[in-house]
Coordinates of C-alpha atoms and ligand atoms in Angstrom, one line a residue:
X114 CA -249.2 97.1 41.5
X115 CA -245.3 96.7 41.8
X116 CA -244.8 100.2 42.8
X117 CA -247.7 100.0 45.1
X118 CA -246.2 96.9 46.4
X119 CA -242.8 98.8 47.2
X120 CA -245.0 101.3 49.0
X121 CA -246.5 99.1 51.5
X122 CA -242.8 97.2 52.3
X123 CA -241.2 100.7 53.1
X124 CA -243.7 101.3 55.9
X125 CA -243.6 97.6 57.0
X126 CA -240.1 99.1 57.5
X127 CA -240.8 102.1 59.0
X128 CA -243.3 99.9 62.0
X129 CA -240.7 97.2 62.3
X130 CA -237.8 99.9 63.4
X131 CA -240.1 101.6 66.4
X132 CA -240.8 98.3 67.5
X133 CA -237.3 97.1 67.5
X134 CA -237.1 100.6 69.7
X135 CA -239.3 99.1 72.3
X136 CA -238.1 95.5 72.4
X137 CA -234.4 97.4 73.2
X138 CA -235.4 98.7 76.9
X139 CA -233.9 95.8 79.0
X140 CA -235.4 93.4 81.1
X141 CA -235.3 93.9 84.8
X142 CA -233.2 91.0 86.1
X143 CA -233.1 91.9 90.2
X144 CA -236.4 92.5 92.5
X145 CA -238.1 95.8 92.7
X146 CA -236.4 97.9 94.6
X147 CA -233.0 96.0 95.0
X148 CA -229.7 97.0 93.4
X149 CA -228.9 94.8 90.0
X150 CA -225.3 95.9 89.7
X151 CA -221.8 95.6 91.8
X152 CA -218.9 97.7 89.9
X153 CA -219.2 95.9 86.2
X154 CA -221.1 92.7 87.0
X155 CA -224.6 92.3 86.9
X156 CA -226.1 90.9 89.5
X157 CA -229.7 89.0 88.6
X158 CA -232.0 87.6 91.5
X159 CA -231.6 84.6 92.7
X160 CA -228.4 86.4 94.0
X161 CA -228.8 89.8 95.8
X162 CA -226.9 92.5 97.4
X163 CA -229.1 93.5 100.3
X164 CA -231.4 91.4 102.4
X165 CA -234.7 90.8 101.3
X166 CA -232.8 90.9 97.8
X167 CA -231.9 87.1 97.5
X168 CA -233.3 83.9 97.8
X169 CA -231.5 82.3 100.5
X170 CA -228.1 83.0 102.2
X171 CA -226.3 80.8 99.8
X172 CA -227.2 83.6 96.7
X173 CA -226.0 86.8 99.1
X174 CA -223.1 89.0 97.1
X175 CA -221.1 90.7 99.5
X176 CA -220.5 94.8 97.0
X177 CA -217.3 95.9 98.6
X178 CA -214.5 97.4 97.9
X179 CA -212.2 96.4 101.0
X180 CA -210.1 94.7 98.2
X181 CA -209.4 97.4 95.8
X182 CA -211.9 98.1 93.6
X183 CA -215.7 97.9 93.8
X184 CA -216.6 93.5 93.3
X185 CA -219.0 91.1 94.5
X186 CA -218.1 88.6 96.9
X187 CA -219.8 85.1 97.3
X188 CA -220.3 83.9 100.2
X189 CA -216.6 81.9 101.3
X190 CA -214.4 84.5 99.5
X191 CA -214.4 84.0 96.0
X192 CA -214.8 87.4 93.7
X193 CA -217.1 86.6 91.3
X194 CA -216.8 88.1 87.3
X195 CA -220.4 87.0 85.9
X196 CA -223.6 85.7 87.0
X197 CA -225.7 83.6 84.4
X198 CA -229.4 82.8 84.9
X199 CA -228.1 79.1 82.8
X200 CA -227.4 78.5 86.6
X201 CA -223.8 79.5 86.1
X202 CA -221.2 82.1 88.1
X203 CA -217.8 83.1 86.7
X204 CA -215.5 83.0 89.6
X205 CA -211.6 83.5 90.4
X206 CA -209.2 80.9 92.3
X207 CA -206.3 81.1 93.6
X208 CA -203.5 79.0 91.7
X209 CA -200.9 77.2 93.4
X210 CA -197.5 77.7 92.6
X211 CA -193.8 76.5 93.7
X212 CA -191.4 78.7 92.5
X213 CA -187.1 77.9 93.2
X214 CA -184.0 80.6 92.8
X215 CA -180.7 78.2 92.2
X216 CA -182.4 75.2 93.3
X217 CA -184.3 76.7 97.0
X218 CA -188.1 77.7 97.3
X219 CA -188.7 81.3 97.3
X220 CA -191.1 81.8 100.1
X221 CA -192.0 85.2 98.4
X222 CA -193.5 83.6 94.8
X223 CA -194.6 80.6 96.7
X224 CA -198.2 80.7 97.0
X225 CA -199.6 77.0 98.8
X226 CA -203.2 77.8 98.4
X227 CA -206.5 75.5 99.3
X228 CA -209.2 76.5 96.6
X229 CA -212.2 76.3 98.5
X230 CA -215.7 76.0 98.5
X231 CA -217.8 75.7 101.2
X232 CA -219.5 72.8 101.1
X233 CA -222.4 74.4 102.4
X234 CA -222.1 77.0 99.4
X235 CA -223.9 74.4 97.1
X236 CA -222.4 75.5 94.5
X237 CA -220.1 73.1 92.3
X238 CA -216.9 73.4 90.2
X239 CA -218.4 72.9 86.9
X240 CA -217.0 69.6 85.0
X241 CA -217.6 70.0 81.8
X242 CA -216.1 73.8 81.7
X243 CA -213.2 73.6 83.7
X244 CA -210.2 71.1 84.0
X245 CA -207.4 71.4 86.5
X246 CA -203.8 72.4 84.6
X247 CA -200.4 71.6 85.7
X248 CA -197.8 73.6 84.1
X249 CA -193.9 73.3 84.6
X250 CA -190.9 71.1 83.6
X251 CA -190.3 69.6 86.9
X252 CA -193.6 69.3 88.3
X253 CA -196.3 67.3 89.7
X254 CA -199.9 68.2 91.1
X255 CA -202.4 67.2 93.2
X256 CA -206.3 67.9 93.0
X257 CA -207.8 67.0 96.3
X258 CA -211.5 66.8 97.0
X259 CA -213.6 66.4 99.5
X260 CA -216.8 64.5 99.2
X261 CA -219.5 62.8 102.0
X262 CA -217.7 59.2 100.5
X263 CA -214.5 60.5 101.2
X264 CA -211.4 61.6 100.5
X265 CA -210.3 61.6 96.8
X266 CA -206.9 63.2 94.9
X267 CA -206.0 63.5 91.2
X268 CA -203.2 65.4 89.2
X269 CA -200.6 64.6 86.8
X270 CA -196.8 65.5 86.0
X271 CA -194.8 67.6 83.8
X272 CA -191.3 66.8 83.0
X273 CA -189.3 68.5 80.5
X274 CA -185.5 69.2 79.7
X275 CA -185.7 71.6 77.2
X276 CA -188.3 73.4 75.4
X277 CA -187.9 72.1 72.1
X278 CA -190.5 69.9 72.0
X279 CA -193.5 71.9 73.7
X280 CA -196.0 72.5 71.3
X281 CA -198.3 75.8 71.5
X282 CA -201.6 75.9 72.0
X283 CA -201.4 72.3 73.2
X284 CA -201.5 70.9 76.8
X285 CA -200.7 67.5 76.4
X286 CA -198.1 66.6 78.7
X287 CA -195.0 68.5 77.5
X288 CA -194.6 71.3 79.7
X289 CA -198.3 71.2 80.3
X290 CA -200.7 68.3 81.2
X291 CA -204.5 68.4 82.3
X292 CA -206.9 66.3 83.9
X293 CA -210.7 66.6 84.1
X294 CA -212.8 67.5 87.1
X295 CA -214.8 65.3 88.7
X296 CA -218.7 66.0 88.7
X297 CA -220.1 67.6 91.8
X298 CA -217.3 69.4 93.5
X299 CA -217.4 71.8 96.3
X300 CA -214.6 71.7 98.4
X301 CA -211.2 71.2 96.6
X302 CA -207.3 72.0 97.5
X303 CA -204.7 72.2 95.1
X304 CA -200.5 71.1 95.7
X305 CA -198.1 71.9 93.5
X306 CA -194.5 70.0 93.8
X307 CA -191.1 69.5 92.0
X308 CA -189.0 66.6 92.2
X309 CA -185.7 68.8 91.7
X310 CA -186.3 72.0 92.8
X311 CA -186.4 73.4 89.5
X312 CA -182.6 73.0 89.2
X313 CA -181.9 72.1 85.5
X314 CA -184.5 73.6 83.7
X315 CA -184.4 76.8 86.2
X316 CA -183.4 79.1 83.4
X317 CA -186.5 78.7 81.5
X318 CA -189.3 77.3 84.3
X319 CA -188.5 78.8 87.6
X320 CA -192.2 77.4 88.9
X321 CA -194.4 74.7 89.2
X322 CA -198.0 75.9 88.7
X323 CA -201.4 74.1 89.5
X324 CA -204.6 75.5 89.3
X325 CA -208.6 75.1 87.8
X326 CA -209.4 76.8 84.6
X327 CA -211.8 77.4 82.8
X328 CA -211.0 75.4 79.2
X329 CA -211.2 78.3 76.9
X330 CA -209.3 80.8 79.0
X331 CA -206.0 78.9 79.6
X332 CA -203.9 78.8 75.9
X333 CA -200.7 76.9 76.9
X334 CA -197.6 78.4 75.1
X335 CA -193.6 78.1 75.8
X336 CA -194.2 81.3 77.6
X337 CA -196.6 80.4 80.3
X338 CA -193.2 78.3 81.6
X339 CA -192.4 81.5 83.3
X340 CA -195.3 84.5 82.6
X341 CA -197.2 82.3 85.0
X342 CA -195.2 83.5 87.8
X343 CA -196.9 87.0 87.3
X344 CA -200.1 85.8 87.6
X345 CA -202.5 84.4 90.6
X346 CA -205.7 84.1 89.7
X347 CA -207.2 81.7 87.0
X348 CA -211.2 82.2 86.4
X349 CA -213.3 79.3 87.2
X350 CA -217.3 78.5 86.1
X351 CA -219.2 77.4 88.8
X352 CA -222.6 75.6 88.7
X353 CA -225.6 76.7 90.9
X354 CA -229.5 75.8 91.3
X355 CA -232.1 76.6 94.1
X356 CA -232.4 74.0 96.9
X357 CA -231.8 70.5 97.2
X358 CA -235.0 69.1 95.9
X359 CA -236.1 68.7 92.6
X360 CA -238.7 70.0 90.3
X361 CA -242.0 67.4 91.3
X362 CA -241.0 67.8 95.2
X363 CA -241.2 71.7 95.0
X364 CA -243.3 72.6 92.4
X365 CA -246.4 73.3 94.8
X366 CA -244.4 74.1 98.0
X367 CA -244.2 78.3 99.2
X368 CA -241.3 78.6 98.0
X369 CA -241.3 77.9 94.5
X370 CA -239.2 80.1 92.8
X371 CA -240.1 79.5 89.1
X372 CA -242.0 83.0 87.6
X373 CA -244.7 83.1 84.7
X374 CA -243.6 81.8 81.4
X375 CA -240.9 79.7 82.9
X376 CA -240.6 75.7 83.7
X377 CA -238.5 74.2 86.0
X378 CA -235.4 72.1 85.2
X379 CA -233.5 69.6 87.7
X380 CA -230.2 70.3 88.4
X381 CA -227.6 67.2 86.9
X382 CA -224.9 68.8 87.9
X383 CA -225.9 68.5 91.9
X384 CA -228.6 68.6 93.8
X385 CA -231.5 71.6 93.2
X386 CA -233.5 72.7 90.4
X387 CA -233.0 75.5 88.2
X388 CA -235.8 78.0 85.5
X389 CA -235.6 78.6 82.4
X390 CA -238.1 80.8 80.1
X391 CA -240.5 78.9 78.2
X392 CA -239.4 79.1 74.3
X393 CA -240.3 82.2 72.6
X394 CA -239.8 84.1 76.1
X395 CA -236.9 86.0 77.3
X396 CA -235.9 87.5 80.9
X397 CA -235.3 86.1 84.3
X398 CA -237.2 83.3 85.2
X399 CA -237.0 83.7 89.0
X400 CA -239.0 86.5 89.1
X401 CA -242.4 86.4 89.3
X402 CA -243.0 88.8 86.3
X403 CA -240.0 87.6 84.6
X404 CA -240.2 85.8 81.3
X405 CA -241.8 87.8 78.7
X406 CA -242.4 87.5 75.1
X407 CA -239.6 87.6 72.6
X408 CA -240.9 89.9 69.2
X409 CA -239.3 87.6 67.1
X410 CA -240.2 89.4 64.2
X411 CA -236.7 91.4 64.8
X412 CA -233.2 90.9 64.5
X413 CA -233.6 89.2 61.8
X414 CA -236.8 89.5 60.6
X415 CA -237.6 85.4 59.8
X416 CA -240.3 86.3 57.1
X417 CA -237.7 86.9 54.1
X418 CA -239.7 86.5 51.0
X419 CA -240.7 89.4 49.0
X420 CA -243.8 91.4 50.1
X421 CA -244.0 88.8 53.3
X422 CA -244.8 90.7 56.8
X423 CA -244.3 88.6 60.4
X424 CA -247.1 88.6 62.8
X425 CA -245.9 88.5 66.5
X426 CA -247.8 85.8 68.4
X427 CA -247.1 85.1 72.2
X428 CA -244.2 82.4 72.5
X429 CA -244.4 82.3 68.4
X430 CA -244.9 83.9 65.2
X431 CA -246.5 84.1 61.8
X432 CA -245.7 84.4 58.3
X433 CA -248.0 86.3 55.8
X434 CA -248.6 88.1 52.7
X435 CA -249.2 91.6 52.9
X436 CA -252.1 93.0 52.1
X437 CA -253.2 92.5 48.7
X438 CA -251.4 89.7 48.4
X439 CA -251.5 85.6 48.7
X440 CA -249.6 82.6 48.9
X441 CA -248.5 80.8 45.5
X442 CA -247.8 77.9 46.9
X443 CA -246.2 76.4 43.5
X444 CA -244.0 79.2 43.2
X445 CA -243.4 79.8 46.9
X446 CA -244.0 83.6 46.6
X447 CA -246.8 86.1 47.8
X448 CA -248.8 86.9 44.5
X449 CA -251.0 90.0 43.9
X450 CA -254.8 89.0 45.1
X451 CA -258.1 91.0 43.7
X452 CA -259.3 90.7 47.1
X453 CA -257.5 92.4 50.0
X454 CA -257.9 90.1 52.8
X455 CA -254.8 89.1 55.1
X456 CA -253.9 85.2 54.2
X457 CA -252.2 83.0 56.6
X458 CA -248.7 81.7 54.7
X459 CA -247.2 79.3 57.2
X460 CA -247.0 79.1 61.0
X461 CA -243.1 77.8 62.2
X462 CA -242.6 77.1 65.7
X463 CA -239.5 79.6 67.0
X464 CA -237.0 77.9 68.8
X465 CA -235.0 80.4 70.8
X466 CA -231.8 79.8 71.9
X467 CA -231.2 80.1 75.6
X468 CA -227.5 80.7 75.4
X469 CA -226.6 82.0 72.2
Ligands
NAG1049 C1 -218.5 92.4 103.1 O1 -217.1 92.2 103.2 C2 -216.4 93.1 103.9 C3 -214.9 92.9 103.7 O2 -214.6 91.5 104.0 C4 -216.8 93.0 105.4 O3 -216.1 94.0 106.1 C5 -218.3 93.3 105.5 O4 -218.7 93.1 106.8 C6 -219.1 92.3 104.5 N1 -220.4 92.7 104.5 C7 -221.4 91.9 104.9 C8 -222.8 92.4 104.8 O5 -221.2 90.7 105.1
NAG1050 C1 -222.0 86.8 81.3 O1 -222.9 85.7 81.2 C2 -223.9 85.9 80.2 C3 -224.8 84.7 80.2 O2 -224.1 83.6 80.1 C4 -223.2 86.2 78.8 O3 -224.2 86.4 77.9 C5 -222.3 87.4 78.9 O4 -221.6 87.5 77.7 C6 -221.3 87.2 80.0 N1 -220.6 88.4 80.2 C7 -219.3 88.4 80.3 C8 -218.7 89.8 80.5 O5 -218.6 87.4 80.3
NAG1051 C1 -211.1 64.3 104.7 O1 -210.1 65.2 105.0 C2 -210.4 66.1 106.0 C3 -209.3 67.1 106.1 O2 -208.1 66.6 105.8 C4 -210.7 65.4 107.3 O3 -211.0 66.3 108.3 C5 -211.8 64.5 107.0 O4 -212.1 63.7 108.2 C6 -211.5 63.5 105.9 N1 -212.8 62.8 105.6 C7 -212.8 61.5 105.5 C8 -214.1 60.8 105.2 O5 -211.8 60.8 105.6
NAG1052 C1 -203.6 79.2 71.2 O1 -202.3 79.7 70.8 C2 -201.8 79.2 69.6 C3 -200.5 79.8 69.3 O2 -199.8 80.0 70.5 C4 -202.8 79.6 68.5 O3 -202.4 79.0 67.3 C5 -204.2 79.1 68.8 O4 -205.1 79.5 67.9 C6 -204.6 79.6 70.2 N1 -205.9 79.0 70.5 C7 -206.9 79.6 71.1 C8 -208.1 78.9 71.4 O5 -206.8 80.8 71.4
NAG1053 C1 -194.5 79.6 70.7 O1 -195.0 80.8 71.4 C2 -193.9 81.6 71.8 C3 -194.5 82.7 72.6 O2 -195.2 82.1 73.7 C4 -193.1 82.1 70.6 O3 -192.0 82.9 71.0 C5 -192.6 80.9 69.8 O4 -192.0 81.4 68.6 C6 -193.8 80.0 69.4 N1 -193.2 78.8 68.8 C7 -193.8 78.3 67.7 C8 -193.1 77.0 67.2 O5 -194.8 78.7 67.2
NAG1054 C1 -226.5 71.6 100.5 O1 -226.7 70.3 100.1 C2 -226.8 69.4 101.1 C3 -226.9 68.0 100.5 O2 -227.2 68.0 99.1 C4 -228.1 69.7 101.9 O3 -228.2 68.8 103.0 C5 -227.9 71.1 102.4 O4 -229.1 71.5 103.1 C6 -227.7 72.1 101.3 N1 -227.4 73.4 101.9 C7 -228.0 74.5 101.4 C8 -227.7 75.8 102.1 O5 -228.8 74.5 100.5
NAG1055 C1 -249.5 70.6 91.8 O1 -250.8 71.0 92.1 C2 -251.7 71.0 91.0 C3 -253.0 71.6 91.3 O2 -253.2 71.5 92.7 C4 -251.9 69.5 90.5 O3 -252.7 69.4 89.4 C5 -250.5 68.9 90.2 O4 -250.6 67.6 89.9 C6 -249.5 69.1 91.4 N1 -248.2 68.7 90.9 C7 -247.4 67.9 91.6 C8 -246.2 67.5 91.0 O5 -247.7 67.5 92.7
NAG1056 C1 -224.8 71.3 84.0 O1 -223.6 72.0 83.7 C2 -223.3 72.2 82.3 C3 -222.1 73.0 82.1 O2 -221.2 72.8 83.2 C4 -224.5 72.9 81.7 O3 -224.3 73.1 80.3 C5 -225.7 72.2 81.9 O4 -226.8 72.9 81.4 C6 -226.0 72.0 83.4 N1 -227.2 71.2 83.6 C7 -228.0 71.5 84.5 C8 -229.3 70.7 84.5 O5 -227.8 72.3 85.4
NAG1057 C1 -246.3 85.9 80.2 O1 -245.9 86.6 79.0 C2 -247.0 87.5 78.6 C3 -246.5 88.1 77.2 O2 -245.3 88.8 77.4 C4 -247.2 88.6 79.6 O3 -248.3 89.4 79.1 C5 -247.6 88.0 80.9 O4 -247.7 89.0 81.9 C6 -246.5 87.0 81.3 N1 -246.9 86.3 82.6 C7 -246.3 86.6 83.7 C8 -246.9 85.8 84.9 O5 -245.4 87.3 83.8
NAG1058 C1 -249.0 80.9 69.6 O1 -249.1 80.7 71.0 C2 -250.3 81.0 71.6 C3 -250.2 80.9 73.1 O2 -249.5 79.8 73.5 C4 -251.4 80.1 71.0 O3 -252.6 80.4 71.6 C5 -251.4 80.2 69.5 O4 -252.3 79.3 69.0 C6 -250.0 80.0 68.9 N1 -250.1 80.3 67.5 C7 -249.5 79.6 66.6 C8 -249.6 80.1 65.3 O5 -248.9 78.5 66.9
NAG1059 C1 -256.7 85.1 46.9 O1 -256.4 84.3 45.9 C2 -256.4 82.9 46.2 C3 -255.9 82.1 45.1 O2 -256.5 82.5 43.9 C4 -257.7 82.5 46.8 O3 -257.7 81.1 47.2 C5 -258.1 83.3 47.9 O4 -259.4 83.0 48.4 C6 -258.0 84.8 47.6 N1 -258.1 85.5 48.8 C7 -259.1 86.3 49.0 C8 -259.1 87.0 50.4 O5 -260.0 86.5 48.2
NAG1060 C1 -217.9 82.3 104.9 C2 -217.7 81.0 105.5 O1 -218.7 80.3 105.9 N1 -216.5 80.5 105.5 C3 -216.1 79.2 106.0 C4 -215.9 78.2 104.9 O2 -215.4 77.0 105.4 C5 -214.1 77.2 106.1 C6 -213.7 75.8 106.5 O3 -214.3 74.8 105.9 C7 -214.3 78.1 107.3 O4 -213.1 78.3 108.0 C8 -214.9 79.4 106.8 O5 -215.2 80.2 107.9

C-alpha cells in the first residue's frame, strides 16, 4: 500500500508541473489590440500609448525617444520607470541644487528647478513613500505646494563644519535632514539655498541639494556631500485612481471601469476610485476580462501533508486525501481507506497577497 502510495504522489507530480506550464503564460495587462510596452516599462491599461488605448487623457503615455532612449512620458513631462495596477507610477524629478566654486554660484551645476505636476494630472506625490531630502553642510530648503486653500512651504536645514559627526545610513539632520510630504500633492517647487556660499565647508560640500525621494532609494552617506553633484534625477512614487468620484457614485454609471472578478476601492489618497481583483484572482482589474483565477495549488503547493492532493476551486481551494485514502483526524494524516472514494480534508480560505 506504501509503494502504491508513492506511485500515485509521483503522478500528482507529474499533473501539477503541466499545470504550473499553463498558469506561466502571462496575463494580458493592455486592451486588445493596443501596445503594452514602451522601451522596458510595461505599460497596463488604464494608461495607454495610442488613442482608443487609455481611459481618459489624464492616463495617455507619450513612447518617444526625442530624449535619448525609447521612455514613456506622462502627460506634463515626467519620464515615468513603472506603472502599478496598486494605483501607483514610478516617476523621475528633477532635484534642485546650488552648487559654489571659492564661495560664487556656478551657473553651470546650478540647477533651480520647479517639480511639477499639473494639477489637472490628478495624480499625487505619494506621502507615505516619498519624503523631501535636503542634503548639504550649509544649506536650507524649501518645499512649496500648491493647493485650492492656498499657498503652503516646508523644508529644513543642514549645517555642518566638518564631517566627523555625519552618520551613514542616517538622515537626521547632520549633513542630511528630511521632512515628510503632505497628503494630496500635485503641484510642488523645490528651492535650495546656502547661507555662506559654501565657503568653509567647500572642500568637502560644494552644493546644496533638495529634492523628493522615494524613502528606500535615497541611502544618505558622507559621500552624497559631493557625488550628488553628478546626479539629477531622484525617482518619485506617484499615486493615481480613475475620476473624481467614488465607488457608490459610479458604480452603475457608463463608465465604470471595474472588470469581472474585481471590486472597487475609494481612493484615500485623493479623489477617485481605484480596482483591485477579488481574492483568489489575479490580472488587471480594469479590463473587462481581466481578473482571473489564481491556481493556487502552485508555487507552493499549500496541501503539505503526505499523500494530500489540492483541488483548484474558483477564488479558493481544497485539501484532500488522495485516492484511497482519508482523514485521521487524531493523527492529522491521510490514512489508507478500504473504500476508494475522494474525502474532503479541510477547506481554507486563500488570501492572496496583492503586492507581494
Ligand atoms: C510625444 O513627445 C514628443 C517629444 O516631446 C512630441 O514631439 C510628440 O508630439 C508627442 N506625441 C504626442 C502624441 O503627444
Ligand atoms: C513595477 O511595479 C510592480 C508592481 O508594483 C512590481 O511588482 C515590479 O517589481 C516593479 N518593477 C520594477 C522594475 O520596479
Ligand atoms: C499661489 O502661488 C501662485 C504662484 O506663485 C499664484 O499664482 C497663486 O495666486 C497663489 N495662490 C494663492 C491662493 O495665493
Ligand atoms: C545604507 O548605508 C549604510 C552604510 O553606508 C548601510 O549600513 C545600510 O545598510 C544601508 N541601508 C540601506 C537601506 O541600504
Ligand atoms: C561612510 O561611508 C563612506 C563612503 O560613503 C566611507 O568612506 C566611510 O568610511 C564610512 N564611514 C563610516 C564610519 O562607516
Ligand atoms: C481633477 O480633480 C479635480 C478636483 O478633485 C476635478 O475637478 C477635475 O475634474 C479632475 N480632473 C480630471 C482630469 O480628472
Ligand atoms: C446599482 O444597480 C443595482 C441593480 O440595478 C442595484 O441593485 C444597486 O443597489 C445599485 N448600486 C448603487 C450603489 O446604486
Ligand atoms: C494610498 O497610498 C498608499 C501608498 O502611498 C497605498 O499603500 C495605499 O494603498 C493607497 N490607498 C488608496 C486607497 O489608494
Ligand atoms: C471570472 O473568473 C473566472 C475564472 O477564471 C472566469 O472564467 C470568468 O470569465 C471571469 N469573469 C470575467 C467577467 O472575466
Ligand atoms: C469556492 O468559491 C466558489 C465560487 O465563489 C464557491 O461556489 C465555492 O463554494 C467555494 N468553495 C469553497 C470550498 O469555499
Ligand atoms: C474511510 O474511512 C473513514 C473512517 O473509517 C470512514 O468514515 C469513511 O466513510 C471511509 N470512506 C469511504 C469512502 O468509505
Ligand atoms: C502638458 C501640460 O499640460 N503642461 C502644462 C502644465 O502646467 C504648466 C503650468 O502650470 C503649463 O505651463 C504646461 O503647459
Amino acid at each position: 500500500m506504501g509503494f502504491l502510495g508513492i506511485l500515485v504522489q509521483v503522478t500528482w507530480v507529474a499533473v501539477m508541473l503541466s499545470e504550473l506550464a499553463a498558469a506561466a503564460i502571462a496575463f494580458p495587462i493592455a486592451l486588445p489590440n493596443c501596445p503594452d510596452k514602451c522601451g522596458d516599462v510595461e505599460i497596463p491599461y488604464p494608461f495607454g500609448l495610442r488613442e482608443g488605448c487609455y481611459i481618459g487623457q489624464n492616463f495617455f503615455v507619450n513612447c518617444t525617444n526625442s530624449f535619448g532612449p525609447t521612455q514613456p512620458i506622462l502627460l506634463g513631462g515626467l519620464t515615468a520607470t513603472n506603472f502599478s495596477l496598486e494605483g501607483q507610477a514610478n516617476v523621475l524629478t528633477h532635484m534642485a541644487k546650488d552648487c559654489y566654486k571659492h564661495g560664487v554660484l556656478d551657473q553651470d551645476l546650478s540647477i533651480w528647478t520647479s517639480v511639477y505636476l499639473n494639477s489637472s494630472l490628478n495624480f499625487t506625490i505619494s506621502s507615505s513613500q516619498n519624503k523631501f531630502i535636503v542634503v548639504g553642510c550649509d544649506t536650507y530648503a524649501y518645499l512649496n505646494f500648491q493647493q485650492e486653500r492656498g499657498n503652503f512651504s516646508t523644508g529644513c536645514v543642514s549645517v555642518c563644519e566638518n564631517t566627523r559627526y555625519i552618520v551613514n545610513g542616517s538622515c537626521s539632520g547632520v549633513g542630511c535632514c528630511e521632512v515628510n510630504i503632505p497628503n494630496g500633492l500635485n503641484y510642488v517647487s523645490l528651492e535650495s539655498r546656502s547661507f555662506n556660499n559654501h565657503a568653509k565647508v567647500g572642500a568637502f560640500n560644494p552644493c546644496g541639494y533638495a529634492f523628493i525621494s522615494q524613502q528606500t532609494m535615497f541611502n544618505f552617506s558622507i559621500d552624497s556631500l559631493h557625488s550628488l553633484q553628478h546626479q539629477n534625477m531622484t525617482p518619485v512614487v506617484l499615486d493615481w485612481a480613475i475620476g473624481t468620484e467614488t465607488c457608490k457614485d459610479v458604480v452603475n454609471k457608463s463608465g465604470y471601469t471595474c472588470g469581472g472578478n474585481s471590486t472597487c476601492i475609494d481612493s484615500d489618497n485623493g479623489s477617485g476610485y481605484r480596482c483591485k481583483c477579488m481574492e483568489g484572482y489575479l490580472g488587471n482589474p480594469y479590463l473587462h476580462h481581466g481578473c482571473q483565477d489564481i491556481n493556487e495549488c502552485e508555487n507552493p503547493n499549500p496541501c503539505k501533508l503526505p499523500r494530500e492532493k489540492c483541488i483548484n476551486g474558483l477564488g479558493n481551494f481544497t485539501c484532500s486525501c488522495i485516492k484511497g485514502y482519508h482523514l485521521d483526524i487524531s493523527a492529522g494524516i491521510c490514512v489508507t481507506n478500504q473504500s476508494s472514494e475522494l474525502i474532503t480534508l479541510s477547506v481554507r480560505k486563500y488570501t492572496y497577497c496583492i503586492a507581494p
